[in-house]
Amino acid sequence: MAKFPPLLLLTFIFTLFPLVLSYNNGIGKPTPPLGWNTWNTFGCNINETLIIKTIDMMVKTGLRDVGYEYIVIDDCWQEMERDSTLRLQADKKRFPNGIPYLVNYAKLNGLKLGIYSDVGKKTCQGRPGSFEHYEIDAKTFAEWGIQYLKLDFCNLASGQYEQPWIYYSEMSKALNQTGKPILYSICNWGDKDPWKWAPQISNMWRVTHDIFPVYRWMMHIVSVMNSIANYSGPYSWNDPDMLEVGVNWTIAGGLTIKLSENESKAHFSLWSILNAPLILGNDLLNMPQWVYNIISNREVIAINQDPNVVQGRLMETIQENTFDGFCYALPGFICKYTEIYVKRLSLNRFAVVLFNRGDAEIESDIRYKSEKMLVLWDKHLGVSSTQLFMVRDLWLRKNIGVFSTKFETITPIEPHSAQMFLLTPM
Ligand code: GLA
């Protein structure tokens, strides 16, 4: 039997490995994208003016300079029919100047335009999908100057749902054939474990069904993210869906549901440390100051954008009187559900999120209490207790001090809230 010389074998393994772990289709940065998407606030109620005003706001508020880059137009931008040459066309009433006009407007403002289509025959809102038109659509998007494509998962034929990778790969090939760097975002809701096949053909893949501004659903998404941390890396990211910071949902009876400020901070901290794309879903034209303060925190965003490009890990969960994350304590008893997340950063630094998950239905639920939390160097970071770290609170934006062995939060962390720290070796 032929034997590989050991060096050749090693070279072979090391050249193959990055191919499997990362998918560099020329998009530039290996870190997750930052941007904004129309869907979570506006649904189908979108038009050219909204996009122009949002681009203006990205610039005016300084969010562009914080790092937000992609403006993504989700479903409902299309006419109901393709044109006579079979190309997708923008809804003429809502987008009278067409998509290239918006691409250009974004470009003039230092931003990139993204768009949405569907792997099946129709989009989820019944517009024409890309099925059997992957090449012509990829070509059209490339010619328009689109730099990000989100491809949804509605309206395949039933048998085709068994092997979604076939159809998503076809679009991947078509995008690559254009020779243009287009960030490719697969949106198949976590069906058939996309983290196992999507890293080879795309930059990001949704891990669950759609997010909405309800704490417990957000926690479900976080649990899924924790179970697949290994699959995230340079140029390829697990996608827990868009940010719900500042998103209001009006439901039956005119009731509004939204995340509280504490929940929103925890949400942003977790998305950041979990190497998730940071795609805003809120209305930038009507943005309360507290929302702006969260989404513009450069220090939290820097954790997400660290050049190591790894997903942070859940290092410890402490649960008391809970089962499957639900509090079963009788009145008078207290439940506890805390989590410690760690991300190893460049330059031997660490990011830490201390999270009082306290998974009650409402924030004021008295069955959970505020908790002080403790990080131990050896147990949670895997470094020697003698190591000195400067600990910086990233939400207070303040250095707390230099510590060895461990760090305990100065203030207790309320249920549904997180504190986030940067540890720099001294
Ligand atoms: C699906 C996707 C959403 C959004 C809508 C648009 O539900 O998961 O993110 O794109 O379709 O129709």
Tab-separated table of C-alpha atoms and ligand atoms in Angstrom:
chain	number	residue	atom	x	y	z
A	1	MET	CA	0.000	0.000	0.000
A	2	ALA	CA	1.338	3.440	-0.934
A	3	LYS	CA	2.404	5.473	2.063
A	4	PHE	CA	2.172	9.270	2.299
A	5	PRO	CA	5.390	10.884	3.595
A	6	PRO	CA	4.307	12.347	6.989
A	7	LEU	CA	5.034	15.941	5.957
A	8	LEU	CA	2.942	15.608	2.821
A	9	LEU	CA	0.121	14.086	4.828
A	10	LEU	CA	0.236	16.965	7.306
A	11	THR	CA	0.261	19.564	4.538
A	12	PHE	CA	-2.694	17.794	2.979
A	13	ILE	CA	-4.662	17.823	6.236
A	14	PHE	CA	-3.872	21.446	7.016
A	15	THR	CA	-4.826	22.696	3.573
A	16	LEU	CA	-8.077	20.770	3.604
A	17	PHE	CA	-9.085	21.894	7.080
A	18	PRO	CA	-9.658	25.566	6.393
A	19	LEU	CA	-11.670	24.607	3.325
A	20	VAL	CA	-14.074	22.769	5.558
A	21	LEU	CA	-14.153	25.300	8.352
A	22	SER	CA	-14.399	28.491	6.419
A	23	TYR	CA	-15.924	29.665	3.205
A	24	ASN	CA	-14.107	32.670	1.843
A	25	ASN	CA	-15.953	33.843	-1.244
A	26	GLY	CA	-14.110	37.131	-1.351
A	27	ILE	CA	-16.435	39.114	0.912
A	28	GLY	CA	-13.518	40.746	2.690
A	29	LYS	CA	-13.888	40.511	6.461
A	30	PRO	CA	-13.915	37.085	8.171
A	31	THR	CA	-15.995	38.507	11.062
A	32	PRO	CA	-19.826	38.504	11.164
A	33	PRO	CA	-21.642	41.223	9.174
A	34	LEU	CA	-23.295	44.233	10.792
A	35	GLY	CA	-26.317	45.789	9.173
A	36	TRP	CA	-30.045	46.425	9.134
A	37	ASN	CA	-32.971	44.497	7.620
A	38	THR	CA	-36.488	45.677	6.775
A	39	TRP	CA	-38.441	42.608	7.901
A	40	ASN	CA	-38.784	42.669	11.680
A	41	THR	CA	-40.350	46.113	11.876
A	42	PHE	CA	-41.746	46.826	8.424
A	43	GLY	CA	-42.677	43.421	6.960
A	44	CYS	CA	-44.096	44.056	3.465
A	45	ASN	CA	-44.653	47.735	4.146
A	46	ILE	CA	-41.428	48.859	2.455
A	47	ASN	CA	-40.500	51.348	-0.253
A	48	GLU	CA	-37.687	53.414	-1.695
A	49	THR	CA	-38.211	56.333	0.699
A	50	LEU	CA	-37.838	54.066	3.727
A	51	ILE	CA	-34.531	52.716	2.403
A	52	ILE	CA	-33.203	56.184	1.532
A	53	LYS	CA	-34.182	57.603	4.923
A	54	THR	CA	-32.707	54.613	6.749
A	55	ILE	CA	-29.427	55.024	4.868
A	56	ASP	CA	-29.423	58.736	5.799
A	57	MET	CA	-30.081	57.810	9.428
A	58	MET	CA	-27.272	55.229	9.481
A	59	VAL	CA	-24.919	58.034	8.527
A	60	LYS	CA	-26.438	60.820	10.641
A	61	THR	CA	-26.546	58.789	13.869
A	62	GLY	CA	-22.988	57.529	13.384
A	63	LEU	CA	-24.163	53.892	13.263
A	64	ARG	CA	-22.308	53.468	9.969
A	65	ASP	CA	-19.100	54.550	11.659
A	66	VAL	CA	-19.720	52.125	14.507
A	67	GLY	CA	-19.576	49.368	11.855
A	68	TYR	CA	-23.089	48.790	10.477
A	69	GLU	CA	-22.581	48.214	6.792
A	70	TYR	CA	-25.333	46.254	5.014
A	71	ILE	CA	-28.826	47.606	4.309
A	72	VAL	CA	-30.872	44.512	3.508
A	73	ILE	CA	-34.227	44.709	1.714
A	74	ASP	CA	-36.219	41.626	2.757
A	75	ASP	CA	-39.320	40.131	1.132
A	76	CYS	CA	-41.886	42.167	-0.895
A	77	TRP	CA	-39.522	44.306	-2.956
A	78	GLN	CA	-40.441	42.355	-6.131
A	79	GLU	CA	-43.144	42.651	-8.754
A	80	MET	CA	-45.494	39.641	-8.765
A	81	GLU	CA	-44.104	38.518	-12.150
A	82	ARG	CA	-40.674	38.309	-13.756
A	83	ASP	CA	-40.117	40.547	-16.825
A	84	SER	CA	-40.123	39.322	-20.440
A	85	THR	CA	-36.450	38.281	-20.156
A	86	LEU	CA	-37.284	36.289	-16.999
A	87	ARG	CA	-35.494	38.692	-14.689
A	88	LEU	CA	-36.833	39.634	-11.293
A	89	GLN	CA	-38.003	43.218	-11.226
A	90	ALA	CA	-38.584	45.619	-8.390
A	91	ASP	CA	-42.167	46.647	-7.564
A	92	LYS	CA	-42.553	49.719	-9.767
A	93	LYS	CA	-44.826	51.594	-7.393
A	94	ARG	CA	-42.791	51.074	-4.255
A	95	PHE	CA	-39.343	51.258	-5.870
A	96	PRO	CA	-39.878	53.617	-8.851
A	97	ASN	CA	-36.157	54.097	-9.488
A	98	GLY	CA	-35.277	50.406	-9.255
A	99	ILE	CA	-32.741	48.600	-7.091
A	100	PRO	CA	-29.483	49.822	-8.756
A	101	TYR	CA	-30.499	53.348	-7.767
A	102	LEU	CA	-30.560	52.271	-4.110
A	103	VAL	CA	-27.298	50.361	-4.481
A	104	ASN	CA	-25.751	53.556	-5.720
A	105	TYR	CA	-27.293	55.641	-2.948
A	106	ALA	CA	-25.941	53.193	-0.369
A	107	LYS	CA	-22.517	53.272	-2.006
A	108	LEU	CA	-22.388	57.074	-2.039
A	109	ASN	CA	-23.001	56.863	1.704
A	110	GLY	CA	-20.345	54.249	2.358
A	111	LEU	CA	-22.835	51.384	2.744
A	112	LYS	CA	-23.694	48.147	0.890
A	113	LEU	CA	-27.083	46.932	-0.292
A	114	GLY	CA	-28.449	43.447	0.410
A	115	ILE	CA	-31.508	41.754	-1.015
A	116	TYR	CA	-33.812	38.798	-0.417
A	117	SER	CA	-35.006	35.903	-2.526
A	118	ASP	CA	-36.190	32.361	-1.957
A	119	VAL	CA	-34.772	28.959	-2.852
A	120	GLY	CA	-38.274	27.765	-3.832
A	121	LYS	CA	-40.775	28.729	-6.534
A	122	LYS	CA	-42.209	31.636	-4.555
A	123	THR	CA	-41.065	33.683	-1.583
A	124	CYS	CA	-42.842	33.379	1.757
A	125	GLN	CA	-44.996	36.374	0.757
A	126	GLY	CA	-45.855	34.931	-2.653
A	127	ARG	CA	-43.432	36.870	-4.863
A	128	PRO	CA	-41.462	34.953	-7.512
A	129	GLY	CA	-38.741	32.803	-5.947
A	130	SER	CA	-35.408	31.826	-7.477
A	131	PHE	CA	-36.130	28.105	-8.084
A	132	GLU	CA	-34.940	27.128	-11.586
A	133	HIS	CA	-33.683	30.724	-11.963
A	134	TYR	CA	-30.649	30.666	-9.684
A	135	GLU	CA	-28.213	31.681	-12.426
A	136	ILE	CA	-30.205	34.506	-13.894
A	137	ASP	CA	-31.042	35.866	-10.437
A	138	ALA	CA	-27.435	35.702	-9.235
A	139	LYS	CA	-26.412	37.486	-12.429
A	140	THR	CA	-29.085	40.137	-12.008
A	141	PHE	CA	-28.130	40.788	-8.386
A	142	ALA	CA	-24.436	40.975	-9.315
A	143	GLU	CA	-25.137	43.400	-12.157
A	144	TRP	CA	-27.203	45.573	-9.848
A	145	GLY	CA	-24.271	45.712	-7.410
A	146	ILE	CA	-25.958	43.743	-4.601
A	147	GLN	CA	-23.441	42.602	-1.946
A	148	TYR	CA	-25.560	40.394	0.318
A	149	LEU	CA	-28.218	37.798	-0.523
A	150	LYS	CA	-30.612	36.273	1.996
A	151	LEU	CA	-32.218	33.143	0.502
A	152	ASP	CA	-35.412	31.945	2.212
A	153	PHE	CA	-36.988	28.473	2.392
A	154	CYS	CA	-40.635	28.702	1.295
A	155	ASN	CA	-42.341	26.857	-1.566
A	156	LEU	CA	-40.015	24.045	-2.523
A	157	ALA	CA	-41.875	20.906	-3.559
A	158	SER	CA	-42.356	18.492	-0.659
A	159	GLY	CA	-39.635	15.968	-1.659
A	160	GLN	CA	-37.170	18.783	-2.202
A	161	TYR	CA	-37.325	19.744	1.458
A	162	GLU	CA	-35.492	16.494	2.236
A	163	GLN	CA	-32.280	17.716	0.600
A	164	PRO	CA	-32.211	21.508	0.838
A	165	TRP	CA	-28.440	21.577	0.324
A	166	ILE	CA	-28.919	20.664	-3.354
A	167	TYR	CA	-30.823	23.866	-4.095
A	168	TYR	CA	-28.827	26.116	-1.775
A	169	SER	CA	-25.616	24.823	-3.425
A	170	GLU	CA	-26.946	25.725	-6.854
A	171	MET	CA	-27.386	29.339	-5.796
A	172	SER	CA	-23.953	29.253	-4.139
A	173	LYS	CA	-22.394	28.164	-7.441
A	174	ALA	CA	-24.359	30.761	-9.379
A	175	LEU	CA	-23.227	33.514	-7.012
A	176	ASN	CA	-19.599	32.434	-7.322
A	177	GLN	CA	-19.879	32.342	-11.095
A	178	THR	CA	-20.664	36.049	-11.119
A	179	GLY	CA	-17.152	36.680	-9.799
A	180	LYS	CA	-18.586	39.293	-7.412
A	181	PRO	CA	-18.183	38.983	-3.643
A	182	ILE	CA	-21.781	38.538	-2.459
A	183	LEU	CA	-22.308	37.563	1.181
A	184	TYR	CA	-24.571	34.503	1.063
A	185	SER	CA	-27.064	34.111	3.902
A	186	ILE	CA	-29.023	30.852	3.985
A	187	CYS	CA	-32.376	31.192	5.728
A	188	ASN	CA	-33.727	27.644	6.032
A	189	TRP	CA	-34.753	27.933	9.681
A	190	GLY	CA	-32.341	25.290	10.984
A	191	ASP	CA	-34.017	22.521	8.992
A	192	LYS	CA	-31.793	19.472	8.282
A	193	ASP	CA	-28.977	20.835	10.471
A	194	PRO	CA	-27.626	23.478	8.063
A	195	TRP	CA	-24.535	23.945	10.268
A	196	LYS	CA	-23.390	20.559	8.925
A	197	TRP	CA	-23.562	21.473	5.219
A	198	ALA	CA	-23.949	25.246	4.904
A	199	PRO	CA	-20.418	26.220	6.076
A	200	GLN	CA	-19.039	24.772	2.842
A	201	ILE	CA	-21.333	26.789	0.567
A	202	SER	CA	-22.384	29.951	2.407
A	203	ASN	CA	-21.403	32.577	4.936
A	204	MET	CA	-24.275	32.209	7.401
A	205	TRP	CA	-27.238	29.974	8.089
A	206	ARG	CA	-30.286	30.526	10.264
A	207	VAL	CA	-30.457	28.090	13.172
A	208	THR	CA	-34.184	28.325	14.070
A	209	HIS	CA	-37.540	29.658	12.941
A	210	ASP	CA	-38.132	33.406	13.010
A	211	ILE	CA	-37.212	35.456	16.029
A	212	PHE	CA	-39.747	37.797	17.626
A	213	PRO	CA	-39.441	40.068	20.653
A	214	VAL	CA	-40.381	37.488	23.286
A	215	TYR	CA	-37.766	36.622	25.893
A	216	ARG	CA	-38.484	32.914	26.160
A	217	TRP	CA	-38.247	32.349	22.410
A	218	MET	CA	-34.988	34.268	22.362
A	219	MET	CA	-33.734	31.881	25.085
A	220	HIS	CA	-34.672	28.885	22.949
A	221	ILE	CA	-32.572	30.323	20.106
A	222	VAL	CA	-29.643	30.855	22.493
A	223	SER	CA	-29.835	27.211	23.611
A	224	VAL	CA	-29.690	26.043	19.990
A	225	MET	CA	-26.691	28.330	19.387
A	226	ASN	CA	-24.901	26.816	22.380
A	227	SER	CA	-25.308	23.312	21.019
A	228	ILE	CA	-23.591	24.137	17.689
A	229	ALA	CA	-20.781	26.505	18.723
A	230	ASN	CA	-18.130	24.446	16.916
A	231	TYR	CA	-19.552	25.214	13.504
A	232	SER	CA	-18.943	28.965	13.622
A	233	GLY	CA	-15.673	30.387	12.331
A	234	PRO	CA	-14.076	32.830	9.892
A	235	TYR	CA	-16.402	33.720	6.988
A	236	SER	CA	-19.114	31.313	8.255
A	237	TRP	CA	-21.438	31.998	11.170
A	238	ASN	CA	-24.377	30.401	12.951
A	239	ASP	CA	-27.233	32.893	12.504
A	240	PRO	CA	-29.643	33.236	15.455
A	241	ASP	CA	-31.676	35.717	13.335
A	242	MET	CA	-31.933	39.476	13.487
A	243	LEU	CA	-31.743	41.727	16.522
A	244	GLU	CA	-34.958	42.590	18.341
A	245	VAL	CA	-33.489	45.539	20.259
A	246	GLY	CA	-36.103	48.296	19.939
A	247	VAL	CA	-38.525	46.180	17.885
A	248	ASN	CA	-42.197	46.540	18.879
A	249	TRP	CA	-44.795	44.032	17.802
A	250	THR	CA	-48.443	44.929	17.878
A	251	ILE	CA	-50.569	41.859	18.427
A	252	ALA	CA	-54.304	41.218	18.697
A	253	GLY	CA	-56.143	43.845	20.716
A	254	GLY	CA	-53.522	46.507	19.978
A	255	LEU	CA	-51.185	45.056	22.605
A	256	THR	CA	-47.482	45.764	22.052
A	257	ILE	CA	-44.849	43.193	22.865
A	258	LYS	CA	-41.154	44.043	23.096
A	259	LEU	CA	-38.013	43.187	25.007
A	260	SER	CA	-37.270	45.315	28.074
A	261	GLU	CA	-34.095	47.387	28.218
A	262	ASN	CA	-32.344	44.772	30.394
A	263	GLU	CA	-33.435	41.939	28.102
A	264	SER	CA	-32.245	43.926	25.092
A	265	LYS	CA	-28.810	44.448	26.640
A	266	ALA	CA	-28.581	40.732	27.416
A	267	HIS	CA	-29.704	39.959	23.844
A	268	PHE	CA	-27.031	42.226	22.344
A	269	SER	CA	-24.335	40.883	24.705
A	270	LEU	CA	-25.184	37.294	23.781
A	271	TRP	CA	-25.386	37.885	20.024
A	272	SER	CA	-22.026	39.621	20.255
A	273	ILE	CA	-20.231	36.898	22.210
A	274	LEU	CA	-21.865	34.115	20.146
A	275	ASN	CA	-20.216	35.358	16.935
A	276	ALA	CA	-23.618	36.172	15.462
A	277	PRO	CA	-24.319	38.519	12.563
A	278	LEU	CA	-25.558	41.791	14.101
A	279	ILE	CA	-28.437	42.735	11.815
A	280	LEU	CA	-30.661	45.414	13.345
A	281	GLY	CA	-34.420	44.994	13.001
A	282	ASN	CA	-35.675	48.212	14.564
A	283	ASP	CA	-37.010	51.418	13.039
A	284	LEU	CA	-33.984	53.706	12.829
A	285	LEU	CA	-36.235	56.657	12.032
A	286	ASN	CA	-37.968	56.419	15.432
A	287	MET	CA	-35.330	55.227	17.813
A	288	PRO	CA	-35.390	55.890	21.573
A	289	GLN	CA	-32.059	56.916	23.131
A	290	TRP	CA	-31.777	53.677	25.156
A	291	VAL	CA	-32.014	51.610	21.979
A	292	TYR	CA	-29.324	53.705	20.318
A	293	ASN	CA	-27.092	53.362	23.386
A	294	ILE	CA	-27.268	49.566	23.193
A	295	ILE	CA	-26.735	49.087	19.468
A	296	SER	CA	-23.941	51.662	19.265
A	297	ASN	CA	-21.768	50.226	22.051
A	298	ARG	CA	-18.458	49.930	20.206
A	299	GLU	CA	-16.810	47.915	22.965
A	300	VAL	CA	-19.479	45.207	22.848
A	301	ILE	CA	-19.339	45.190	19.040
A	302	ALA	CA	-15.529	44.841	19.176
A	303	ILE	CA	-16.013	41.505	20.993
A	304	ASN	CA	-18.183	40.323	18.102
A	305	GLN	CA	-15.603	41.541	15.593
A	306	ASP	CA	-12.520	40.110	17.305
A	307	PRO	CA	-10.015	38.710	14.764
A	308	ASN	CA	-10.050	35.270	16.420
A	309	VAL	CA	-13.574	34.799	14.955
A	310	VAL	CA	-14.765	32.041	17.264
A	311	GLN	CA	-18.144	31.597	18.915
A	312	GLY	CA	-18.168	32.164	22.679
A	313	ARG	CA	-18.878	29.112	24.839
A	314	LEU	CA	-21.355	28.467	27.596
A	315	MET	CA	-18.911	27.429	30.353
A	316	GLU	CA	-21.270	26.911	33.284
A	317	THR	CA	-24.979	26.743	33.983
A	318	ILE	CA	-26.258	26.884	37.543
A	319	GLN	CA	-29.879	25.867	38.038
A	320	GLU	CA	-31.730	25.496	41.316
A	321	ASN	CA	-35.370	24.468	41.610
A	322	THR	CA	-35.770	24.459	37.849
A	323	PHE	CA	-36.503	21.743	35.388
A	324	ASP	CA	-35.733	22.244	31.695
A	325	GLY	CA	-35.223	25.906	32.473
A	326	PHE	CA	-38.655	26.334	34.047
A	327	CYS	CA	-39.100	27.314	37.672
A	328	TYR	CA	-41.076	24.706	39.610
A	329	ALA	CA	-40.555	26.113	43.097
A	330	LEU	CA	-43.595	26.393	45.309
A	331	PRO	CA	-44.486	29.841	46.599
A	332	GLY	CA	-41.832	30.974	49.037
A	333	PHE	CA	-39.030	29.085	47.264
A	334	ILE	CA	-36.626	30.795	44.921
A	335	CYS	CA	-35.332	29.530	41.591
A	336	LYS	CA	-31.936	30.200	40.130
A	337	TYR	CA	-30.768	29.942	36.523
A	338	THR	CA	-27.464	31.626	35.683
A	339	GLU	CA	-25.009	31.156	32.830
A	340	ILE	CA	-21.363	32.048	32.240
A	341	TYR	CA	-20.197	32.637	28.671
A	342	VAL	CA	-16.551	32.986	27.659
A	343	LYS	CA	-14.990	33.909	24.337
A	344	ARG	CA	-11.259	33.619	23.837
A	345	LEU	CA	-10.119	36.786	22.067
A	346	SER	CA	-6.983	37.828	20.256
A	347	LEU	CA	-3.951	38.924	22.356
A	348	ASN	CA	-4.801	36.411	25.104
A	349	ARG	CA	-7.786	38.461	26.215
A	350	PHE	CA	-11.189	37.084	27.152
A	351	ALA	CA	-14.752	38.338	26.873
A	352	VAL	CA	-17.158	37.190	29.568
A	353	VAL	CA	-20.947	37.484	29.718
A	354	LEU	CA	-22.491	36.814	33.116
A	355	PHE	CA	-26.150	36.178	32.532
A	356	ASN	CA	-28.976	35.782	35.030
A	357	ARG	CA	-31.205	33.847	32.659
A	358	GLY	CA	-33.900	33.500	35.358
A	359	ASP	CA	-36.288	32.269	32.764
A	360	ALA	CA	-39.565	33.571	34.165
A	361	GLU	CA	-42.442	34.706	31.997
A	362	ILE	CA	-42.261	38.310	33.083
A	363	GLU	CA	-39.339	40.349	34.282
A	364	SER	CA	-40.810	41.101	37.674
A	365	ASP	CA	-41.447	37.428	38.427
A	366	ILE	CA	-40.422	37.145	42.082
A	367	ARG	CA	-39.495	33.483	41.813
A	368	TYR	CA	-36.054	34.537	40.600
A	369	LYS	CA	-33.816	36.975	42.436
A	370	SER	CA	-30.820	39.108	41.541
A	371	GLU	CA	-27.571	37.166	41.743
A	372	LYS	CA	-23.942	38.123	42.204
A	373	MET	CA	-21.867	36.035	39.832
A	374	LEU	CA	-18.328	34.714	39.948
A	375	VAL	CA	-15.745	33.981	37.230
A	376	LEU	CA	-12.898	31.644	38.164
A	377	TRP	CA	-9.810	31.819	35.975
A	378	ASP	CA	-9.001	28.097	36.159
A	379	LYS	CA	-12.550	26.784	35.848
A	380	HIS	CA	-14.042	29.165	33.298
A	381	LEU	CA	-11.079	30.558	31.358
A	382	GLY	CA	-8.673	27.630	31.535
A	383	VAL	CA	-5.801	29.855	32.661
A	384	SER	CA	-3.632	29.843	35.762
A	385	SER	CA	-5.052	31.472	38.891
A	386	THR	CA	-1.878	33.536	39.225
A	387	GLN	CA	-2.572	35.391	35.981
A	388	LEU	CA	-3.464	39.058	36.489
A	389	PHE	CA	-6.290	40.509	34.411
A	390	MET	CA	-7.570	44.053	34.100
A	391	VAL	CA	-11.369	43.658	34.237
A	392	ARG	CA	-13.395	46.189	32.264
A	393	ASP	CA	-17.191	46.460	32.399
A	394	LEU	CA	-18.315	46.924	28.788
A	395	TRP	CA	-21.770	48.318	29.588
A	396	LEU	CA	-20.561	50.753	32.253
A	397	ARG	CA	-17.542	51.398	29.997
A	398	LYS	CA	-15.305	51.472	33.030
A	399	ASN	CA	-12.252	49.559	34.334
A	400	ILE	CA	-13.157	47.751	37.538
A	401	GLY	CA	-9.604	46.825	38.614
A	402	VAL	CA	-6.850	44.226	38.366
A	403	PHE	CA	-7.673	40.755	39.684
A	404	SER	CA	-6.051	37.336	40.029
A	405	THR	CA	-7.800	33.953	40.517
A	406	LYS	CA	-11.398	35.238	40.247
A	407	PHE	CA	-13.746	38.133	39.771
A	408	GLU	CA	-17.108	38.622	41.433
A	409	THR	CA	-19.606	41.158	40.125
A	410	ILE	CA	-19.844	44.225	42.324
A	411	THR	CA	-23.582	44.525	41.903
A	412	PRO	CA	-26.066	41.662	41.727
A	413	ILE	CA	-27.421	40.887	38.250
A	414	GLU	CA	-31.203	41.079	37.925
A	415	PRO	CA	-33.164	38.242	36.262
A	416	HIS	CA	-33.205	38.570	32.446
A	417	SER	CA	-30.050	40.724	32.626
A	418	ALA	CA	-26.394	40.374	31.772
A	419	GLN	CA	-23.145	42.085	32.592
A	420	MET	CA	-20.312	41.910	30.088
A	421	PHE	CA	-16.578	42.166	30.736
A	422	LEU	CA	-13.292	42.341	28.871
A	423	LEU	CA	-10.345	40.681	30.629
A	424	THR	CA	-6.930	41.904	29.474
A	425	PRO	CA	-3.796	40.133	30.789
A	426	MET	CA	-1.431	42.410	32.729
B	1	GLA	C1	-39.319	33.963	6.487
B	1	GLA	C2	-37.949	34.382	7.035
B	1	GLA	C3	-38.043	35.775	7.626
B	1	GLA	C4	-38.494	36.744	6.563
B	1	GLA	C5	-39.822	36.299	5.954
B	1	GLA	C6	-40.203	37.111	4.739
B	1	GLA	O1	-40.241	33.811	7.492
B	1	GLA	O2	-37.508	33.446	7.985
B	1	GLA	O3	-36.808	36.159	8.166
B	1	GLA	O4	-37.503	36.863	5.579
B	1	GLA	O5	-39.782	34.931	5.554
B	1	GLA	O6	-41.322	36.629	4.082
